[in-house]
XYZ file of C-alpha atoms in Angstrom:
625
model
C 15.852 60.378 -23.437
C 14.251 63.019 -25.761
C 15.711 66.553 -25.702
C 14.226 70.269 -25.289
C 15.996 73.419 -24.397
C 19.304 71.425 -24.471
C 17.922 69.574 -21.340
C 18.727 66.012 -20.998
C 15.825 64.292 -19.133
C 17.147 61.349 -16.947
C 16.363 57.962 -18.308
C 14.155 55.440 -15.616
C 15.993 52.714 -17.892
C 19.399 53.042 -18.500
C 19.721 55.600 -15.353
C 18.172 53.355 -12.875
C 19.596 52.992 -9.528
C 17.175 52.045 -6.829
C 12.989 51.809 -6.674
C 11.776 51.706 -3.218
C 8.322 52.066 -1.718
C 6.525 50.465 -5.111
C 4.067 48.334 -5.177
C 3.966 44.670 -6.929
C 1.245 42.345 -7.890
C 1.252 38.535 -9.402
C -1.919 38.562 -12.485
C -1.129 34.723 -13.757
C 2.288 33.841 -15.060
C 3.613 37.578 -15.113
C 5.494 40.098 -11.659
C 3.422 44.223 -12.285
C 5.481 46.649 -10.822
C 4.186 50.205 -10.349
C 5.269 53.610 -9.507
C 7.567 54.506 -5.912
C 9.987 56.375 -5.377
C 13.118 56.098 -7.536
C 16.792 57.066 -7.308
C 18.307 57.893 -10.644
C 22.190 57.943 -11.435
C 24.021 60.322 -13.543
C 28.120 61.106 -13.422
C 27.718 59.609 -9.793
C 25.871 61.433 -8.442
C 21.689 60.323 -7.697
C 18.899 62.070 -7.646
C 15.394 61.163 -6.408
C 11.549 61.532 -8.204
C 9.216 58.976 -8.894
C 8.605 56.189 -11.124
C 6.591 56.948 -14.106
C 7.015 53.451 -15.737
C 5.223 50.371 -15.869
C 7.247 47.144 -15.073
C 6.348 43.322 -15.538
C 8.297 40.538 -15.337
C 7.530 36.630 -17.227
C 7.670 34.647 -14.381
C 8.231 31.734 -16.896
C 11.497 32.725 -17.869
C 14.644 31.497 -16.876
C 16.320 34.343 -14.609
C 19.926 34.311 -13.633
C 19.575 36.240 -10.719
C 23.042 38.612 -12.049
C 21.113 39.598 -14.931
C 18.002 40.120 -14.144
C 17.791 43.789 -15.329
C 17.514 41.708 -18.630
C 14.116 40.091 -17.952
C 12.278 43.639 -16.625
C 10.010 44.737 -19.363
C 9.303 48.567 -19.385
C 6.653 49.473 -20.267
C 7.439 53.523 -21.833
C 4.880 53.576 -24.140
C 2.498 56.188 -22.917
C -0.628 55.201 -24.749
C -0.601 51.657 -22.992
C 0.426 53.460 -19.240
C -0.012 57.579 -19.382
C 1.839 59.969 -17.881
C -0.941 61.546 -15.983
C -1.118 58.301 -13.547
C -0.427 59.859 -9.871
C 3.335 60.036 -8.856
C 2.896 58.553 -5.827
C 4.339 55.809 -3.101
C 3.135 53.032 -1.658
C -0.243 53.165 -4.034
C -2.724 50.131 -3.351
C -2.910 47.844 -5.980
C -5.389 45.654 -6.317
C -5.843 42.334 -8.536
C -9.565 40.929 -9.629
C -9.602 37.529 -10.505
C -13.363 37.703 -11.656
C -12.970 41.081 -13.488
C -9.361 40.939 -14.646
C -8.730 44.171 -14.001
C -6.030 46.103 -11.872
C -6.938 48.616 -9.872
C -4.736 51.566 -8.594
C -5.500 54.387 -6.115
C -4.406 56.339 -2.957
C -0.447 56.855 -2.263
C 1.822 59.136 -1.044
C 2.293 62.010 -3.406
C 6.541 61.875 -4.952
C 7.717 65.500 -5.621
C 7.439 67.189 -9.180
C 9.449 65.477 -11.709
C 10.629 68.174 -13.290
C 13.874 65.929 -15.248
C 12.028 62.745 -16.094
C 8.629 64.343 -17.164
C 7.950 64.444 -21.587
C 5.682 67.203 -20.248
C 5.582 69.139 -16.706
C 1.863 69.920 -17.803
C 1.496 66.351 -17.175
C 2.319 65.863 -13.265
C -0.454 64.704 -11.811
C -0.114 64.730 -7.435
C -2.944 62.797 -7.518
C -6.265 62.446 -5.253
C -7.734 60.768 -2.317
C -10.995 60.325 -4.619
C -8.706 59.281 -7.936
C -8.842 55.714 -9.309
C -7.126 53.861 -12.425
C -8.519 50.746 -13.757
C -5.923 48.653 -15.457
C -8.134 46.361 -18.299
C -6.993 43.299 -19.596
C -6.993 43.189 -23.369
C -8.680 39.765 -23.992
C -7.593 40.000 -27.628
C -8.454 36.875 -29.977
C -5.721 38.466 -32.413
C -2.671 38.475 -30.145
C -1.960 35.517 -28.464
C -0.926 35.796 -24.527
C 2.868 35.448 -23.777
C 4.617 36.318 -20.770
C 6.352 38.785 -22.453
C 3.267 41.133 -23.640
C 2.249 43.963 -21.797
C -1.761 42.509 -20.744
C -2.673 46.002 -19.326
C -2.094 48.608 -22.137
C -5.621 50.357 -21.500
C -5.410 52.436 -18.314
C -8.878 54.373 -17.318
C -9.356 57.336 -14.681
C -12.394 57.583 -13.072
C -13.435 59.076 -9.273
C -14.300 57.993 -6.252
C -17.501 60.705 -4.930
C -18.321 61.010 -1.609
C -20.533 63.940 -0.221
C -16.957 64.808 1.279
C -13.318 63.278 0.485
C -11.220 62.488 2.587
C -8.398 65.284 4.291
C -5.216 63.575 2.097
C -3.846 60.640 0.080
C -3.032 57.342 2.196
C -0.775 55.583 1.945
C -0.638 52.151 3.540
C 0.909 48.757 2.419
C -1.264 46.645 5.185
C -3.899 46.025 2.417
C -5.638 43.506 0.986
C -8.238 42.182 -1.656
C -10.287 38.880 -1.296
C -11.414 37.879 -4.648
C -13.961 35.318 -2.702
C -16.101 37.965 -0.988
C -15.158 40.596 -3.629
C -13.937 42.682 -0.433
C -10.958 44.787 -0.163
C -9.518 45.920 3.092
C -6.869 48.905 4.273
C -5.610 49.014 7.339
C -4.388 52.166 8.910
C -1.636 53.421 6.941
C 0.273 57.364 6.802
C -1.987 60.422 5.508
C 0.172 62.509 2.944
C 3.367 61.644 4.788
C 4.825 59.617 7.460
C 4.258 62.126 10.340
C 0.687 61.353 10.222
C -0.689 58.059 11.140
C -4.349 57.385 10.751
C -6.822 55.225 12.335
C -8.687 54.450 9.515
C -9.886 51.202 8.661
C -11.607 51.090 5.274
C -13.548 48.500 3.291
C -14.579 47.892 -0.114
C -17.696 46.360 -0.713
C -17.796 45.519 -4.273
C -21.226 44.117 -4.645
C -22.558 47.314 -3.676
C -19.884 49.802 -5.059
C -19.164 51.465 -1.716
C -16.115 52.627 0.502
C -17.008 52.345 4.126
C -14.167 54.251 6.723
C -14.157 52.725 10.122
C -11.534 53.082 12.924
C -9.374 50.073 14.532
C -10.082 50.138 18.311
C -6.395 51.797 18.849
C -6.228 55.370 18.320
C -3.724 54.945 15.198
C -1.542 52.552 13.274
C 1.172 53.281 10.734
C 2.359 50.885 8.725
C 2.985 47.039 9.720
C 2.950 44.015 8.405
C -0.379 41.973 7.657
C -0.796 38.681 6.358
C -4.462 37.487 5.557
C -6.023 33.792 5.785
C -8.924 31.766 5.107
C -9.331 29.531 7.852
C -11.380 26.730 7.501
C -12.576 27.919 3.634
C -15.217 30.167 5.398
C -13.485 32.454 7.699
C -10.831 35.371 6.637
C -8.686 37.001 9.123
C -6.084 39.604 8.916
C -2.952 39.184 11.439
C -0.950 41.974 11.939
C 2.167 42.630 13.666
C 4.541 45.795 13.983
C 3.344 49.527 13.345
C 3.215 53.160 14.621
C 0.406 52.596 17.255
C -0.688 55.216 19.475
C 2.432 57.359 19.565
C 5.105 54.982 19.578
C 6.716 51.834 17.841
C 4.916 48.379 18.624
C 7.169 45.282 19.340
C 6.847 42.043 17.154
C 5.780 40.161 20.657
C 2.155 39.850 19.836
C -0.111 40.024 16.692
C -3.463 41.973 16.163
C -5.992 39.581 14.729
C -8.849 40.780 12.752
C -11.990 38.687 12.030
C -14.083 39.639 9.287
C -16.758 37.315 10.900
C -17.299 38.673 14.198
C -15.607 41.819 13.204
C -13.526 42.270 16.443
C -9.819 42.658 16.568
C -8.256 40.314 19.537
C -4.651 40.223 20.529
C -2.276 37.496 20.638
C 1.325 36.686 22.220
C 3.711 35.466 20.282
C 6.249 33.389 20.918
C 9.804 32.181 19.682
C 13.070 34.893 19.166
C 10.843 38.094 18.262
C 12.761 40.029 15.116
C 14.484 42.893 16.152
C 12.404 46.275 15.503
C 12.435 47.303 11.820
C 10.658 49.806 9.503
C 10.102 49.282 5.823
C 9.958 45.324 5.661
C 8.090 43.256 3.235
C 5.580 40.484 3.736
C 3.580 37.481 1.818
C 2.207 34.506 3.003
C 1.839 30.360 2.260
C 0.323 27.844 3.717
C 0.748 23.970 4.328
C -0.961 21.536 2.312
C -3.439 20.250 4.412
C -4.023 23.725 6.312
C -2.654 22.723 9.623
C -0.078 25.507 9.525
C 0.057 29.119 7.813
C 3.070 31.120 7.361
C 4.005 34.991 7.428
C 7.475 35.683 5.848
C 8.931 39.223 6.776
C 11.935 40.300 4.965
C 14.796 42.858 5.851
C 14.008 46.448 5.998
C 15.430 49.178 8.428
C 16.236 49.837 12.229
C 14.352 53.031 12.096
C 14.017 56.068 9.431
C 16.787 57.667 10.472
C 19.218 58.338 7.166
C 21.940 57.051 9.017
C 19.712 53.798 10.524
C 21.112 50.004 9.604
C 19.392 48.120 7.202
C 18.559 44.537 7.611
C 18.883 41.267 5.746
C 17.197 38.756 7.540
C 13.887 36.514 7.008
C 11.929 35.565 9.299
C 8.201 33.519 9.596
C 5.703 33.878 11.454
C 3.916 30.147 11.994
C 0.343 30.163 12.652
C -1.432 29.120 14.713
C 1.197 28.157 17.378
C 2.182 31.854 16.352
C 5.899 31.295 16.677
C 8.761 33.516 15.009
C 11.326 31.690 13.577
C 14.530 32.925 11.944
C 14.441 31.419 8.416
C 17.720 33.247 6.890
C 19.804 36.128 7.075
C 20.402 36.938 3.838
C 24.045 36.737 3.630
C 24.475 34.267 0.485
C 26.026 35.353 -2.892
C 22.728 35.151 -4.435
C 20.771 36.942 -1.939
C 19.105 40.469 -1.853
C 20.962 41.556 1.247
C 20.328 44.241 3.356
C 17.632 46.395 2.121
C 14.784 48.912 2.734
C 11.368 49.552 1.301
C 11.553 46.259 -1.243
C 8.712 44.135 -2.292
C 7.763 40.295 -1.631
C 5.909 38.065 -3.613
C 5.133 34.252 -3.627
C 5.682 32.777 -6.942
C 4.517 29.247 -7.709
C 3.552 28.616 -4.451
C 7.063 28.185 -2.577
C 9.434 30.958 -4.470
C 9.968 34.432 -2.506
C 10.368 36.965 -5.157
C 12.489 39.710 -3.584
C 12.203 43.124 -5.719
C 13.983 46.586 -5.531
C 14.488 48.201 -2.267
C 16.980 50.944 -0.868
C 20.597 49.423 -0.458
C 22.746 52.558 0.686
C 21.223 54.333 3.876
C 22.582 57.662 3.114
C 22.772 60.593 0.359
C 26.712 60.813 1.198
C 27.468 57.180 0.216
C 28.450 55.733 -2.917
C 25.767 54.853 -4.769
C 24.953 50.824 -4.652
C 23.002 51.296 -7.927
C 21.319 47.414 -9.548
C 21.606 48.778 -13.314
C 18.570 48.569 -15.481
C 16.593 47.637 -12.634
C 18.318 44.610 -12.067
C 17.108 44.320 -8.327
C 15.041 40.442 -8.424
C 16.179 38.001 -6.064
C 13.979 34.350 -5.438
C 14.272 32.190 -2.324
C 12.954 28.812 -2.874
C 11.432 28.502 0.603
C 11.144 24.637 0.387
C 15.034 24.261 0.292
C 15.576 27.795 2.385
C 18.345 28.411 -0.845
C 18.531 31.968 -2.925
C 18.616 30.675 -5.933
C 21.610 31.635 -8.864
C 19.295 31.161 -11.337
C 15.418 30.988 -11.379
C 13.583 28.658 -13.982
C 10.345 29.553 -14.061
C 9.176 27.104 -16.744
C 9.976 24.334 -15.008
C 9.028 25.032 -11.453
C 6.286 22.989 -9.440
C 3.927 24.708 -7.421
C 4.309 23.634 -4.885
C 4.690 24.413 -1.005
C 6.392 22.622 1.995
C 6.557 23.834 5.091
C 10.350 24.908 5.802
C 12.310 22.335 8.008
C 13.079 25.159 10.663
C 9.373 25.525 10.958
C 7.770 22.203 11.153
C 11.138 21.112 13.742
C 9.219 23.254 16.107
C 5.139 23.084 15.721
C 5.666 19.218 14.607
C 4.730 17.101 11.304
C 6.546 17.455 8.375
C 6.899 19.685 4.515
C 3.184 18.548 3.671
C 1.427 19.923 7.003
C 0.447 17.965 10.293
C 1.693 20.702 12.569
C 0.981 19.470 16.077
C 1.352 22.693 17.810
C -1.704 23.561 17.320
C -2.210 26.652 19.569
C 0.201 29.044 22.054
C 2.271 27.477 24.726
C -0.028 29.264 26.992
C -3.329 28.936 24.931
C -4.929 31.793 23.102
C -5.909 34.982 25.010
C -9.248 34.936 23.856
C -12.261 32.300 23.230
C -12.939 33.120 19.797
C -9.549 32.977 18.714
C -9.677 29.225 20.042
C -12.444 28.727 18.085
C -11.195 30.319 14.966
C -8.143 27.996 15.056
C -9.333 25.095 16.183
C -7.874 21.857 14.987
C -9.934 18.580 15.303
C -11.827 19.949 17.826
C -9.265 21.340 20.055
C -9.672 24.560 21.547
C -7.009 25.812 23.613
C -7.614 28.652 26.143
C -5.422 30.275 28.357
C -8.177 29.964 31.825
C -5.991 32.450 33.326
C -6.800 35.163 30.598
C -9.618 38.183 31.639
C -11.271 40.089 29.320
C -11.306 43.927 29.396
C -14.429 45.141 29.450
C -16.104 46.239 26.221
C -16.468 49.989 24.539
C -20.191 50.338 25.252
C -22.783 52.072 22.535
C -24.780 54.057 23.302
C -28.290 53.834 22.819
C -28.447 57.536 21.131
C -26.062 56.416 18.771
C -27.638 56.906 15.220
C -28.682 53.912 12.689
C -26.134 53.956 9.954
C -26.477 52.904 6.472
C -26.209 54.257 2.705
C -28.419 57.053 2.159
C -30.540 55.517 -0.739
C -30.502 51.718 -1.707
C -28.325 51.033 -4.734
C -30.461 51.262 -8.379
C -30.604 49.895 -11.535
C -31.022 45.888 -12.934
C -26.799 45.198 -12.769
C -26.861 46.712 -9.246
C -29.758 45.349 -7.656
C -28.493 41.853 -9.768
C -25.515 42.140 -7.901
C -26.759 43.041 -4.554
C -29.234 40.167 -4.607
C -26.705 37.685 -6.138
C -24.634 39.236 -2.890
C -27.032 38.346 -0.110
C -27.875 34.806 -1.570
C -24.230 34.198 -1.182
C -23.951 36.018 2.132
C -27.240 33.314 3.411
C -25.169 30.502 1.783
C -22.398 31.292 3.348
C -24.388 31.460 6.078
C -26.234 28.405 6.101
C -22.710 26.648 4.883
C -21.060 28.001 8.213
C -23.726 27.063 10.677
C -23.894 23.268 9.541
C -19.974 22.775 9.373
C -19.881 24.506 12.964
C -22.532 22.163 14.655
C -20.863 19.489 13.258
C -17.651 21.055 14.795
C -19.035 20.403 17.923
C -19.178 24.722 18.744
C -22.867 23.961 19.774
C -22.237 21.232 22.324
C -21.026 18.396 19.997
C -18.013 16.543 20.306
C -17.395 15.349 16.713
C -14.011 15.825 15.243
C -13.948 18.417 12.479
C -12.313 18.030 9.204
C -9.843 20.957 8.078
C -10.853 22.591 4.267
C -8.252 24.954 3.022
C -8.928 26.538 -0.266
C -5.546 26.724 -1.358
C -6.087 27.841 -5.057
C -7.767 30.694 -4.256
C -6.324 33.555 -5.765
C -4.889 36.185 -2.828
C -5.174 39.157 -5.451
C -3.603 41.687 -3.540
C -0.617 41.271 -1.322
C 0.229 41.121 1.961
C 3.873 43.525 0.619
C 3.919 45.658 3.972
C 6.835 47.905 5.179
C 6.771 48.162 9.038
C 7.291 50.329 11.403
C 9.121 49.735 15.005
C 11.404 50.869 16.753
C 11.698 48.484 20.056
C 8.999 49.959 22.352
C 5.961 48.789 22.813
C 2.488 50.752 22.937
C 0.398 50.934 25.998
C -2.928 49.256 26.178
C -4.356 45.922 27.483
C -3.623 42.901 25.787
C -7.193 41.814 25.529
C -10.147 41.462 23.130
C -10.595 44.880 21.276
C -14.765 44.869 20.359
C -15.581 47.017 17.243
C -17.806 49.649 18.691
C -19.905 49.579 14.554
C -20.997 46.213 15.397
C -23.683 47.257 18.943
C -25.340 49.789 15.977
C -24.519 48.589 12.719
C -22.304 51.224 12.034
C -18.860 52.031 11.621
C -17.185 54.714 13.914
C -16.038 57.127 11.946
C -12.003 57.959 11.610
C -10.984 61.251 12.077
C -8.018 61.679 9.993
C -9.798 60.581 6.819
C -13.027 62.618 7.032
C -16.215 63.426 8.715
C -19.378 60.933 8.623
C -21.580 61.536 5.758
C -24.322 59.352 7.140
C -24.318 58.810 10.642
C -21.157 57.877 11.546
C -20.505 56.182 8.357
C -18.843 57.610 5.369
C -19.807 56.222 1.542
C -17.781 55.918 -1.291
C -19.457 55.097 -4.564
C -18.216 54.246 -7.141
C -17.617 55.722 -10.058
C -17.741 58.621 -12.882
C -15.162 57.611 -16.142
C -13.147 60.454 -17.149
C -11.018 58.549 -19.675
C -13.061 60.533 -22.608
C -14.267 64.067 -22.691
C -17.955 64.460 -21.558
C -18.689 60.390 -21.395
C -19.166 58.938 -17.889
C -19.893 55.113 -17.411
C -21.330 53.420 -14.200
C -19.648 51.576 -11.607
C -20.518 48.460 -12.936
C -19.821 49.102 -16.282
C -16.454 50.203 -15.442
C -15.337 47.511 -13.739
C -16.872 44.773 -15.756
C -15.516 46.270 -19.505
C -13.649 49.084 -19.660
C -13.276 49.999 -22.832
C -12.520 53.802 -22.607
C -8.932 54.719 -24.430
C -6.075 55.683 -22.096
C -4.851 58.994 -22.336
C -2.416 60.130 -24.507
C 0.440 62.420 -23.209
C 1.212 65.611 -25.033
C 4.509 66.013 -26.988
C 7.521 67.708 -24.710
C 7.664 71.026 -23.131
C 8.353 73.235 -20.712
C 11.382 71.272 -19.936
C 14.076 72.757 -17.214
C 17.123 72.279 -16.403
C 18.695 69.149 -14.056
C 18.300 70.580 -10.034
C 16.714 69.420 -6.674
C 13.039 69.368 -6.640
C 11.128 71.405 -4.495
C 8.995 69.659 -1.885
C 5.222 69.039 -3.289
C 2.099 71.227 -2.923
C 1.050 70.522 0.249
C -2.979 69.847 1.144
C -4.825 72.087 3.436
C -3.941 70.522 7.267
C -1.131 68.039 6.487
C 1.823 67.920 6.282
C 4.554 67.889 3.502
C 6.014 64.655 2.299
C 9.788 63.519 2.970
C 10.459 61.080 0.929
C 12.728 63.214 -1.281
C 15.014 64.268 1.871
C 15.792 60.669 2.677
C 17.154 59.655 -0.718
């Protein structure tokens, strides 16, 4: 690295340890790796800051697994990813099929950089209300490879709201559906991991607007979340793990969120249940013929303790019999082993990508350092085998259903699970419905239903305080509901025909299984063996009696009602030029900004803790290095 002051800034390359607490997306034929929190290595002795690179891998190359520091592209060119992009952890990242764009916000803030930074001017904490839109350059004079950098234009542009929210979240239970153009984030830490929230926000992106809601539970930190269309027409989010209401939720029952009804129902879960863990990973596959939908959870920790175990084992969570099974334990001589805070990825359908992660618990060890950034492992989860060498060219996509998995809910690699439901039935009628298959709902008779959160009837009309305007919006709004009334019309036929209205015709299982996921379901967890207290029974969003959303009250007060709006947005990629929502999201074309030349460098020491907002709490991530 470049010089000033006879200061030696530390290289993110060649001085690369460990990157934990990133995020990853798959965009085609190509693994983007952003920012975290990375360990660097000099004389043998690490030091912590963030990651102020972009990373891709071609996911058409052929990897040997020992040297796959070889096939990470970084990207240190700060016209095509500047230096003012938030230091942060645990940032969503988003994917938009329709759009092609990437889109980056929210995370925990990493401490100044003081000995990686060109420029300190440059350190940017970031900003609940701060967004970067990643464009695609759809260039007729460069032809695509794997190996080109497809998001060198990086715009800022903010998030308003009447008033932002108290502190950056940062949550990995997130996800974006390219179908409904909705993106969803479930609870999550505010500013640092002694502050859970309860906030449960969506992005509508028809209309341009953030909406904060609560979950039903008072708060939820972390977990893992896996997220399914059922059926072709119904999306649900299943989540297991987290920091709920004070204390460490057990893996022996899943939350299950459904965007129809927009009620969150709980479910026991069967099998071994994992032993508790923070900082796992998550994705998700399912069978062929959508009898059967897997969860895959990878390693992570005991608890955050410095001195806490790490863990090496994979495990799946089958749906709908929802049944753990133990799929590996990591042990191989091509496997990750035990690890903290990586990332997971599926990869042509059946390949677990396995990237970065902690590997020594504490600052007093020796460094276990995966030079150049070597840290990519691959599973083929068709043959259960870490692979010595991954050959992306020549891969099929496609997925079985493990052996260890169908030898329990029945059928075989291609699907026709027979265990179709619980041992003891679901807990709740809807989620029968939800996961019926040909026909067959499966309640547990013996279940009761807690009574309801009632509304009441003083409880305001909520709604955005003027209708959206112009042609593109109103375009898009209309184009919106025509597709909501489809979808609508769609749902009601294929539902009579199921036989939900009194008929007893069979029903015939659609899975959309080329359907882009866009974002992930990459989750780190947290649990530490106890479980929280509350009734096992149907939680009923108290929005849906009003229309609303109840309002959370870690992220901010209501703007309107109970309901707080986030439009979007106002460019600031060029001095005094703004752009509209939709024309930043549709074409970008704003230049990224350019980072000064170096200065103000200092000399090679511990970082001090970062600023700290009004009302929160500092972050920690640099004392657990």
């Amino acid at each position: 690295m470049s010089t000033s002051n006879g200061v030696q800034l530390y290289d993110p390359v060649t001085e690369f340890c460990a990157l934990y607490h990133h995020t990853t997306v798959v965009v085609e034929d190509q693994l983007y790796i952003v920012q975290g929190y990375m360990q660097y290595i000099r004389n043998g002795r690490r030091k912590g800051a963030a990651n102020p690179y972009l990373r891709f891998i071609n996911l058409n190359d052929n990897i040997t697994v020992a040297q796959s520091g070889e096939h990470v592209h970084v990207v240190n060119n700060r016209t095509e990813y500047p230096e003012r992009i938030p230091a942060t952890t645990n940032p969503i990242l988003w994917y938009n099929l329709y759009s092609k764009q990437l889109l980056m916000f929210m995370g925990a803030t990493v401490n100044p950089q003081a000995f990686i930074l060109q420029d300190e001017s440059n350190y940017n904490p970031g900003s609940p209300t701060e967004l970067w839109v990643g464009t695609y350059r759809d260039d007729v004079q460069r032809r695509y490879t794997g190996d080109t950098n497809n998001y060198d234009r990086w715009s800022r542009s903010v998030l308003s709201s009447a008033k932002n929210p108290t502190g950056l979240l940062s949550s990995r239970t997130n996800h974006f559906d390219v179908t409904s153009q909705k993106g969803y984030i479930v609870g999550g830490w505010v500013d640092a991991k002694e502050n859970p929230t309860n906030g449960f926000i969506v992005w509508d992106m028809f209309s341009n607007t953030w909406t904060n809601s609560s979950m039903p539970w008072t708060t939820q930190g972390d977990g893992v979340m896996g997220t399914f269309w059922i059926d072709s027409t119904r999306l649900i989010h299943v989540l297991v793990g987290g920091y709920i209401d004070g204390s460490y939720a057990a893996f022996d029952h899943a939350r299950v969120y459904d965007t129809q009804t927009q009620d969150w129902y709980i479910q026991e879960i069967q099998g071994d249940v994992p032993a508790p863990r923070v900082n796992a990973c998550g994705a998700v596959a399912y069978s062929s013929d959508g009898s059967s939908y897997q969860l895959y959870m990878y390693g992570g920790s005991e608890n955050d303790d410095q001195d806490a175990r790490f863990l090496s084992d994979l495990w799946v969570l089958s749906i709908p019999s929802f049944t753990w099974v133990l799929l590996d334990d990591s042990r191989g001589e091509y496997a990750p082993g035990t690890r903290s805070g990586a990332s997971c990825d599926i990869v042509k359908d059946h390949i677990l990508a396995i990237y970065g992660g902690k590997k020594s618990a504490q600052a007093g060890q020796v460094a276990q350092c995966e030079a150049n950034g070597g840290a990519l492992y691959f599973m083929d989860l068709n043959t259960q085998t870490w692979l010595e060498t991954y050959d992306g060219a020549s891969i099929q996509p496609n997925y079985s259903v493990p052996k260890p998995v169908y030898d329990i809910i029945g059928g075989d690699g291609s699907g026709g699970a027979t265990v179709v439901a619980p041992p003891g039935g679901f807990k709740h009628d809807v989620l029968a419905t939800i996961f019926a298959i040909n026909g067959t709902r499966v309640i547990n008779n013996d279940w009761t239903e807690s009574p309801r959160p009632e509304v009441t009837s003083d409880a305001p009309a909520v709604g955005p305080s003027s209708p959206p305007t112009g042609a593109i919006v109103g375009g898009v709004v209309g184009g919106a509901l025509l597709i909501a009334l489809a979808v609508f019309i769609l749902f009601f036929l294929r539902k009579k025909k199921r036989g939900i209205f009194g008929s007893s015709e069979g029903k015939t299982m659609i899975i959309i299984n080329d359907i882009p996921v866009g974002g992930r379901s990459e989750l780190p967890v947290h649990s530490d063996g106890g479980s929280y207290q509350q009734n096992l029974s149907v939680y009923k969003d108290p929005r849906a009696g009003y229309s609303g959303y109840y309002q959370s009250t870690v992220l901010g007060a209501p703007t309107t009602g109970n309901t707080q709006f986030y439009e979007l947005p106002t460019s600031y990629s060029k001095p005094y030029q703004s752009a509209t929502a939709q024309e930043l999201l549709q074409s970008p074309q704003d230049e990224a900004e350019s980072p000064n030349s170096a200065t103000n460098l200092v000399a090679d020491h511990d970082l001090p803790l970062p600023p700290t907002p009004p009302g929160a709490p500092a972050p920690q991530f640099r004392d657990r290095v």
